[in-house]
């Protein structure tokens, strides 16, 4: 059994860090407690020494606020509402509130955000399509603030807890459905190439075509940004071709809705002239006309799993929990897909 640290041992450790940093022990304490009244250069110097010494506040000593921080890279879509609902469900049951932040499209929040979180001391942080740089991770770790990435934009690393979905399998299922209907010229309206989920969905699309012995035409793969406007603009581009595709995998539901608008503008009927498959299964997918065939990504369940995981990580140092989880996607067939030339 390890000997318990005494107050004298802790004071000596802080004093040593203070001497190396050339500051007072109270200044080190302010950095540890996330106080804002410390110069940025001093904070960085002290944080570096804290990391070098492996100093970490024990969970039992940390006074947590009854909060979960939920961070989005963007907050302007129905997709985000499904995620908020999931985190709120778990927070409500745990007697906690949710603080929402947005990183203005950046995939890593700014340093000011990290300082604010350290000062708030929430029960944990859930980052959506975002990540943390090394200094931010070290700051949260030094405060014993657990964090989980939901639907990570890139590879989060083996030591970063994450919740995702089977995006490759979803892209495969969507494209295979169109192939089984008889389509051989199938377009793909991808999301941002910097996002891992986008690349995985397109890789699934390619795999379905190759498995069926169909050629992958690079000119039929266009890159959007997961918003309605991109679906409309790129839909006009794909559908305006003389050799236009008879079916399109839209990459997500919002781009599929933009594609619907482009098809109407060009006088094409769905599904008679064009079959469309989306991804996400947002509530609007059931209401649009015709109802959208899509790949269901269990967004609310993913958000609930991320919130539960971050709370589990904050409860016990020794508890072993699964920190890399992928939830299954499933194809939901509605009325936007049919055989070509129906």
GROMACS .gro file of C-alpha atoms in nm:
model
  342
    1UNK     CA    1   0.000   0.000   0.000
    2UNK     CA    2   0.130   0.344  -0.088
    3UNK     CA    3   0.186   0.580   0.207
    4UNK     CA    4  -0.065   0.862   0.229
    5UNK     CA    5   0.066   1.202   0.126
    6UNK     CA    6   0.080   1.442   0.416
    7UNK     CA    7   0.012   1.814   0.408
    8UNK     CA    8   0.387   1.870   0.461
    9UNK     CA    9   0.471   1.661   0.153
   10UNK     CA   10   0.218   1.853  -0.055
   11UNK     CA   11   0.348   2.191   0.066
   12UNK     CA   12   0.705   2.091  -0.012
   13UNK     CA   13   0.606   1.989  -0.365
   14UNK     CA   14   0.430   2.318  -0.430
   15UNK     CA   15   0.722   2.510  -0.282
   16UNK     CA   16   0.965   2.327  -0.511
   17UNK     CA   17   0.756   2.409  -0.816
   18UNK     CA   18   0.730   2.770  -0.702
   19UNK     CA   19   1.110   2.798  -0.664
   20UNK     CA   20   1.172   2.650  -1.010
   21UNK     CA   21   0.917   2.880  -1.166
   22UNK     CA   22   1.049   3.183  -0.982
   23UNK     CA   23   0.707   3.263  -0.834
   24UNK     CA   24   0.541   3.238  -0.496
   25UNK     CA   25   0.359   2.928  -0.368
   26UNK     CA   26   0.025   3.118  -0.371
   27UNK     CA   27   0.077   3.185  -0.743
   28UNK     CA   28   0.122   2.811  -0.805
   29UNK     CA   29  -0.196   2.754  -0.604
   30UNK     CA   30  -0.381   3.007  -0.821
   31UNK     CA   31  -0.273   2.822  -1.137
   32UNK     CA   32  -0.383   2.491  -0.987
   33UNK     CA   33  -0.721   2.638  -0.901
   34UNK     CA   34  -0.777   2.793  -1.244
   35UNK     CA   35  -0.773   3.151  -1.119
   36UNK     CA   36  -0.772   3.413  -1.394
   37UNK     CA   37  -0.544   3.663  -1.214
   38UNK     CA   38  -0.217   3.506  -1.334
   39UNK     CA   39  -0.015   3.638  -1.628
   40UNK     CA   40  -0.031   3.403  -1.932
   41UNK     CA   41   0.349   3.360  -1.944
   42UNK     CA   42   0.361   3.275  -1.573
   43UNK     CA   43   0.070   3.033  -1.609
   44UNK     CA   44   0.242   2.854  -1.897
   45UNK     CA   45   0.568   2.825  -1.702
   46UNK     CA   46   0.395   2.686  -1.394
   47UNK     CA   47   0.177   2.449  -1.599
   48UNK     CA   48   0.487   2.310  -1.769
   49UNK     CA   49   0.652   2.244  -1.433
   50UNK     CA   50   0.335   2.085  -1.295
   51UNK     CA   51   0.332   1.848  -1.592
   52UNK     CA   52   0.704   1.775  -1.550
   53UNK     CA   53   0.647   1.686  -1.183
   54UNK     CA   54   0.344   1.474  -1.271
   55UNK     CA   55   0.141   1.685  -1.031
   56UNK     CA   56  -0.229   1.611  -1.038
   57UNK     CA   57  -0.504   1.710  -0.798
   58UNK     CA   58  -0.669   1.416  -0.633
   59UNK     CA   59  -1.037   1.383  -0.724
   60UNK     CA   60  -1.144   1.381  -0.362
   61UNK     CA   61  -0.984   1.723  -0.312
   62UNK     CA   62  -1.143   1.888  -0.614
   63UNK     CA   63  -1.462   2.083  -0.547
   64UNK     CA   64  -1.669   2.023  -0.857
   65UNK     CA   65  -1.939   2.248  -0.994
   66UNK     CA   66  -2.268   2.068  -1.077
   67UNK     CA   67  -2.197   2.106  -1.450
   68UNK     CA   68  -2.107   1.919  -1.768
   69UNK     CA   69  -1.934   2.130  -2.033
   70UNK     CA   70  -2.058   2.051  -2.385
   71UNK     CA   71  -1.842   2.194  -2.664
   72UNK     CA   72  -1.940   2.208  -3.033
   73UNK     CA   73  -1.731   2.324  -3.325
   74UNK     CA   74  -2.062   2.457  -3.467
   75UNK     CA   75  -2.404   2.496  -3.308
   76UNK     CA   76  -2.628   2.588  -3.598
   77UNK     CA   77  -2.806   2.268  -3.701
   78UNK     CA   78  -3.073   2.018  -3.598
   79UNK     CA   79  -2.786   1.771  -3.560
   80UNK     CA   80  -2.661   1.966  -3.259
   81UNK     CA   81  -3.005   1.960  -3.098
   82UNK     CA   82  -3.006   1.579  -3.094
   83UNK     CA   83  -2.667   1.581  -2.919
   84UNK     CA   84  -2.777   1.842  -2.665
   85UNK     CA   85  -3.085   1.633  -2.588
   86UNK     CA   86  -2.873   1.327  -2.513
   87UNK     CA   87  -2.630   1.507  -2.282
   88UNK     CA   88  -2.920   1.686  -2.108
   89UNK     CA   89  -3.091   1.349  -2.042
   90UNK     CA   90  -2.788   1.218  -1.853
   91UNK     CA   91  -2.712   1.548  -1.679
   92UNK     CA   92  -3.071   1.580  -1.556
   93UNK     CA   93  -3.067   1.230  -1.405
   94UNK     CA   94  -2.737   1.313  -1.230
   95UNK     CA   95  -2.866   1.645  -1.094
   96UNK     CA   96  -2.631   1.845  -1.317
   97UNK     CA   97  -2.666   2.133  -1.564
   98UNK     CA   98  -2.508   2.168  -1.909
   99UNK     CA   99  -2.288   2.457  -2.020
  100UNK     CA  100  -2.278   2.502  -2.399
  101UNK     CA  101  -1.975   2.638  -2.585
  102UNK     CA  102  -1.894   2.680  -2.954
  103UNK     CA  103  -1.547   2.701  -3.105
  104UNK     CA  104  -1.662   2.900  -3.411
  105UNK     CA  105  -1.587   2.622  -3.659
  106UNK     CA  106  -1.242   2.545  -3.518
  107UNK     CA  107  -1.171   2.183  -3.437
  108UNK     CA  108  -0.983   2.285  -3.120
  109UNK     CA  109  -1.126   2.535  -2.867
  110UNK     CA  110  -0.921   2.843  -2.781
  111UNK     CA  111  -0.696   2.876  -2.477
  112UNK     CA  112  -0.942   3.112  -2.308
  113UNK     CA  113  -1.202   2.834  -2.312
  114UNK     CA  114  -0.965   2.593  -2.135
  115UNK     CA  115  -0.893   2.848  -1.862
  116UNK     CA  116  -1.265   2.907  -1.813
  117UNK     CA  117  -1.334   2.535  -1.782
  118UNK     CA  118  -1.050   2.495  -1.532
  119UNK     CA  119  -1.201   2.777  -1.325
  120UNK     CA  120  -1.553   2.627  -1.343
  121UNK     CA  121  -1.433   2.277  -1.245
  122UNK     CA  122  -1.721   2.087  -1.405
  123UNK     CA  123  -1.779   1.716  -1.355
  124UNK     CA  124  -1.648   1.665  -1.707
  125UNK     CA  125  -1.624   1.792  -2.064
  126UNK     CA  126  -1.786   1.644  -2.378
  127UNK     CA  127  -1.635   1.772  -2.704
  128UNK     CA  128  -1.831   1.720  -3.027
  129UNK     CA  129  -1.637   1.700  -3.354
  130UNK     CA  130  -1.361   1.877  -3.166
  131UNK     CA  131  -1.041   1.793  -2.986
  132UNK     CA  132  -0.786   1.934  -2.746
  133UNK     CA  133  -0.426   2.032  -2.798
  134UNK     CA  134  -0.157   1.905  -2.562
  135UNK     CA  135  -0.162   2.207  -2.332
  136UNK     CA  136  -0.542   2.193  -2.298
  137UNK     CA  137  -0.535   1.823  -2.221
  138UNK     CA  138  -0.263   1.877  -1.963
  139UNK     CA  139  -0.459   2.162  -1.803
  140UNK     CA  140  -0.777   1.953  -1.765
  141UNK     CA  141  -0.580   1.650  -1.648
  142UNK     CA  142  -0.399   1.853  -1.383
  143UNK     CA  143  -0.741   1.960  -1.251
  144UNK     CA  144  -0.876   1.601  -1.267
  145UNK     CA  145  -1.146   1.716  -1.512
  146UNK     CA  146  -1.227   1.417  -1.736
  147UNK     CA  147  -1.309   1.471  -2.103
  148UNK     CA  148  -1.463   1.263  -2.383
  149UNK     CA  149  -1.468   1.334  -2.757
  150UNK     CA  150  -1.790   1.247  -2.941
  151UNK     CA  151  -1.767   1.179  -3.315
  152UNK     CA  152  -1.399   1.286  -3.327
  153UNK     CA  153  -1.297   1.487  -3.632
  154UNK     CA  154  -0.962   1.309  -3.653
  155UNK     CA  155  -0.792   1.021  -3.477
  156UNK     CA  156  -0.822   1.123  -3.111
  157UNK     CA  157  -0.534   0.898  -3.002
  158UNK     CA  158  -0.543   0.580  -2.799
  159UNK     CA  159  -0.540   0.767  -2.468
  160UNK     CA  160  -0.836   0.995  -2.544
  161UNK     CA  161  -1.181   0.858  -2.453
  162UNK     CA  162  -1.419   0.878  -2.749
  163UNK     CA  163  -1.767   0.781  -2.864
  164UNK     CA  164  -1.831   0.734  -3.236
  165UNK     CA  165  -2.050   0.551  -3.485
  166UNK     CA  166  -1.987   0.291  -3.754
  167UNK     CA  167  -1.955   0.548  -4.033
  168UNK     CA  168  -1.782   0.315  -4.280
  169UNK     CA  169  -2.053   0.053  -4.236
  170UNK     CA  170  -2.317   0.320  -4.284
  171UNK     CA  171  -2.166   0.440  -4.613
  172UNK     CA  172  -2.142   0.080  -4.728
  173UNK     CA  173  -2.507   0.006  -4.640
  174UNK     CA  174  -2.635   0.323  -4.809
  175UNK     CA  175  -2.452   0.254  -5.135
  176UNK     CA  176  -2.526  -0.119  -5.132
  177UNK     CA  177  -2.897  -0.037  -5.102
  178UNK     CA  178  -2.878   0.177  -5.417
  179UNK     CA  179  -2.684  -0.092  -5.602
  180UNK     CA  180  -2.941  -0.356  -5.508
  181UNK     CA  181  -3.212  -0.131  -5.654
  182UNK     CA  182  -3.023  -0.144  -5.986
  183UNK     CA  183  -2.830   0.183  -5.984
  184UNK     CA  184  -2.484   0.172  -6.141
  185UNK     CA  185  -2.405   0.543  -6.165
  186UNK     CA  186  -2.407   0.664  -5.806
  187UNK     CA  187  -2.272   0.996  -5.683
  188UNK     CA  188  -2.141   1.083  -5.338
  189UNK     CA  189  -2.184   1.421  -5.172
  190UNK     CA  190  -1.926   1.401  -4.894
  191UNK     CA  191  -1.870   1.617  -4.590
  192UNK     CA  192  -1.541   1.795  -4.507
  193UNK     CA  193  -1.238   1.581  -4.591
  194UNK     CA  194  -1.066   1.689  -4.266
  195UNK     CA  195  -1.332   1.501  -4.068
  196UNK     CA  196  -1.277   1.132  -4.005
  197UNK     CA  197  -1.650   1.053  -4.022
  198UNK     CA  198  -1.671   1.204  -4.374
  199UNK     CA  199  -1.377   1.001  -4.500
  200UNK     CA  200  -1.513   0.682  -4.345
  201UNK     CA  201  -1.855   0.725  -4.510
  202UNK     CA  202  -1.699   0.780  -4.853
  203UNK     CA  203  -1.467   0.485  -4.799
  204UNK     CA  204  -1.775   0.271  -4.730
  205UNK     CA  205  -1.933   0.406  -5.052
  206UNK     CA  206  -1.621   0.311  -5.249
  207UNK     CA  207  -1.607  -0.033  -5.091
  208UNK     CA  208  -1.969  -0.105  -5.190
  209UNK     CA  209  -1.903  -0.008  -5.552
  210UNK     CA  210  -1.580  -0.208  -5.573
  211UNK     CA  211  -1.738  -0.514  -5.412
  212UNK     CA  212  -2.018  -0.499  -5.670
  213UNK     CA  213  -1.766  -0.472  -5.953
  214UNK     CA  214  -1.869  -0.115  -6.037
  215UNK     CA  215  -1.613   0.155  -6.122
  216UNK     CA  216  -1.547   0.440  -5.879
  217UNK     CA  217  -1.575   0.760  -6.082
  218UNK     CA  218  -1.386   1.037  -5.894
  219UNK     CA  219  -1.585   1.302  -6.080
  220UNK     CA  220  -1.901   1.180  -5.908
  221UNK     CA  221  -1.755   1.241  -5.561
  222UNK     CA  222  -1.787   1.602  -5.442
  223UNK     CA  223  -1.695   1.754  -5.107
  224UNK     CA  224  -1.936   1.970  -4.908
  225UNK     CA  225  -1.951   2.098  -4.552
  226UNK     CA  226  -2.250   1.907  -4.412
  227UNK     CA  227  -2.482   2.208  -4.458
  228UNK     CA  228  -2.799   2.250  -4.667
  229UNK     CA  229  -2.642   2.513  -4.893
  230UNK     CA  230  -2.362   2.277  -4.996
  231UNK     CA  231  -2.615   2.006  -5.083
  232UNK     CA  232  -2.799   2.252  -5.306
  233UNK     CA  233  -2.490   2.397  -5.474
  234UNK     CA  234  -2.311   2.066  -5.531
  235UNK     CA  235  -2.639   1.897  -5.621
  236UNK     CA  236  -2.680   2.142  -5.910
  237UNK     CA  237  -2.326   2.055  -6.017
  238UNK     CA  238  -2.381   1.679  -6.016
  239UNK     CA  239  -2.732   1.685  -6.159
  240UNK     CA  240  -2.646   1.939  -6.429
  241UNK     CA  241  -2.412   1.693  -6.601
  242UNK     CA  242  -2.517   1.524  -6.924
  243UNK     CA  243  -2.417   1.192  -6.771
  244UNK     CA  244  -2.574   1.272  -6.434
  245UNK     CA  245  -2.597   1.004  -6.164
  246UNK     CA  246  -2.929   0.828  -6.112
  247UNK     CA  247  -2.867   0.809  -5.738
  248UNK     CA  248  -2.667   1.007  -5.481
  249UNK     CA  249  -2.545   0.921  -5.132
  250UNK     CA  250  -2.566   1.264  -4.971
  251UNK     CA  251  -2.334   1.209  -4.673
  252UNK     CA  252  -2.575   1.364  -4.421
  253UNK     CA  253  -2.942   1.462  -4.403
  254UNK     CA  254  -2.889   1.838  -4.430
  255UNK     CA  255  -2.700   1.801  -4.757
  256UNK     CA  256  -2.971   1.560  -4.876
  257UNK     CA  257  -3.230   1.835  -4.818
  258UNK     CA  258  -3.021   2.075  -5.025
  259UNK     CA  259  -3.004   1.807  -5.294
  260UNK     CA  260  -3.385   1.783  -5.289
  261UNK     CA  261  -3.401   2.156  -5.362
  262UNK     CA  262  -3.153   2.127  -5.650
  263UNK     CA  263  -3.350   1.838  -5.802
  264UNK     CA  264  -3.676   2.035  -5.786
  265UNK     CA  265  -3.511   2.334  -5.951
  266UNK     CA  266  -3.392   2.113  -6.238
  267UNK     CA  267  -3.731   1.946  -6.276
  268UNK     CA  268  -3.618   1.606  -6.149
  269UNK     CA  269  -3.853   1.392  -5.941
  270UNK     CA  270  -3.747   1.194  -5.636
  271UNK     CA  271  -3.737   0.894  -5.654
  272UNK     CA  272  -3.860   0.858  -6.013
  273UNK     CA  273  -3.564   1.042  -6.168
  274UNK     CA  274  -3.320   1.046  -5.876
  275UNK     CA  275  -3.277   0.830  -5.567
  276UNK     CA  276  -3.131   0.999  -5.257
  277UNK     CA  277  -2.988   0.852  -4.936
  278UNK     CA  278  -2.887   1.069  -4.640
  279UNK     CA  279  -2.706   1.002  -4.315
  280UNK     CA  280  -2.807   1.080  -3.952
  281UNK     CA  281  -3.186   1.022  -3.951
  282UNK     CA  282  -3.272   1.361  -3.810
  283UNK     CA  283  -3.645   1.412  -3.733
  284UNK     CA  284  -3.682   1.620  -4.050
  285UNK     CA  285  -3.595   1.311  -4.259
  286UNK     CA  286  -3.943   1.172  -4.180
  287UNK     CA  287  -4.123   1.497  -4.260
  288UNK     CA  288  -3.968   1.596  -4.592
  289UNK     CA  289  -4.148   1.497  -4.912
  290UNK     CA  290  -4.082   1.227  -5.005
  291UNK     CA  291  -3.960   1.091  -4.668
  292UNK     CA  292  -3.584   1.040  -4.685
  293UNK     CA  293  -3.410   0.705  -4.693
  294UNK     CA  294  -3.114   0.752  -4.462
  295UNK     CA  295  -2.856   0.586  -4.240
  296UNK     CA  296  -2.956   0.621  -3.878
  297UNK     CA  297  -2.673   0.750  -3.663
  298UNK     CA  298  -2.790   0.718  -3.301
  299UNK     CA  299  -2.697   1.076  -3.211
  300UNK     CA  300  -2.895   1.103  -2.890
  301UNK     CA  301  -2.768   0.765  -2.770
  302UNK     CA  302  -2.411   0.860  -2.863
  303UNK     CA  303  -2.442   1.181  -2.663
  304UNK     CA  304  -2.588   0.992  -2.368
  305UNK     CA  305  -2.300   0.742  -2.385
  306UNK     CA  306  -2.045   1.025  -2.396
  307UNK     CA  307  -2.201   1.198  -2.094
  308UNK     CA  308  -2.221   0.874  -1.895
  309UNK     CA  309  -1.859   0.794  -1.982
  310UNK     CA  310  -1.730   1.133  -1.871
  311UNK     CA  311  -1.915   1.096  -1.539
  312UNK     CA  312  -1.781   0.741  -1.494
  313UNK     CA  313  -1.427   0.862  -1.556
  314UNK     CA  314  -1.470   1.127  -1.289
  315UNK     CA  315  -1.603   0.897  -1.018
  316UNK     CA  316  -1.321   0.655  -0.934
  317UNK     CA  317  -0.952   0.655  -1.016
  318UNK     CA  318  -0.934   0.276  -1.033
  319UNK     CA  319  -1.254   0.201  -1.224
  320UNK     CA  320  -1.189   0.040  -1.561
  321UNK     CA  321  -1.434   0.162  -1.826
  322UNK     CA  322  -1.436   0.122  -2.204
  323UNK     CA  323  -1.298   0.445  -2.345
  324UNK     CA  324  -1.327   0.378  -2.721
  325UNK     CA  325  -1.687   0.300  -2.819
  326UNK     CA  326  -1.860   0.285  -3.159
  327UNK     CA  327  -2.239   0.262  -3.176
  328UNK     CA  328  -2.401   0.083  -3.468
  329UNK     CA  329  -2.559   0.264  -3.762
  330UNK     CA  330  -2.857   0.119  -3.952
  331UNK     CA  331  -3.026   0.185  -4.286
  332UNK     CA  332  -3.379   0.328  -4.267
  333UNK     CA  333  -3.557   0.279  -4.601
  334UNK     CA  334  -3.828   0.531  -4.683
  335UNK     CA  335  -3.962   0.677  -5.009
  336UNK     CA  336  -3.666   0.863  -5.160
  337UNK     CA  337  -3.511   0.555  -5.324
  338UNK     CA  338  -3.639   0.334  -5.605
  339UNK     CA  339  -3.516   0.146  -5.909
  340UNK     CA  340  -3.368   0.371  -6.183
  341UNK     CA  341  -3.610   0.493  -6.447
  342UNK     CA  342  -3.906   0.396  -6.232
   0.00000   0.00000   0.00000
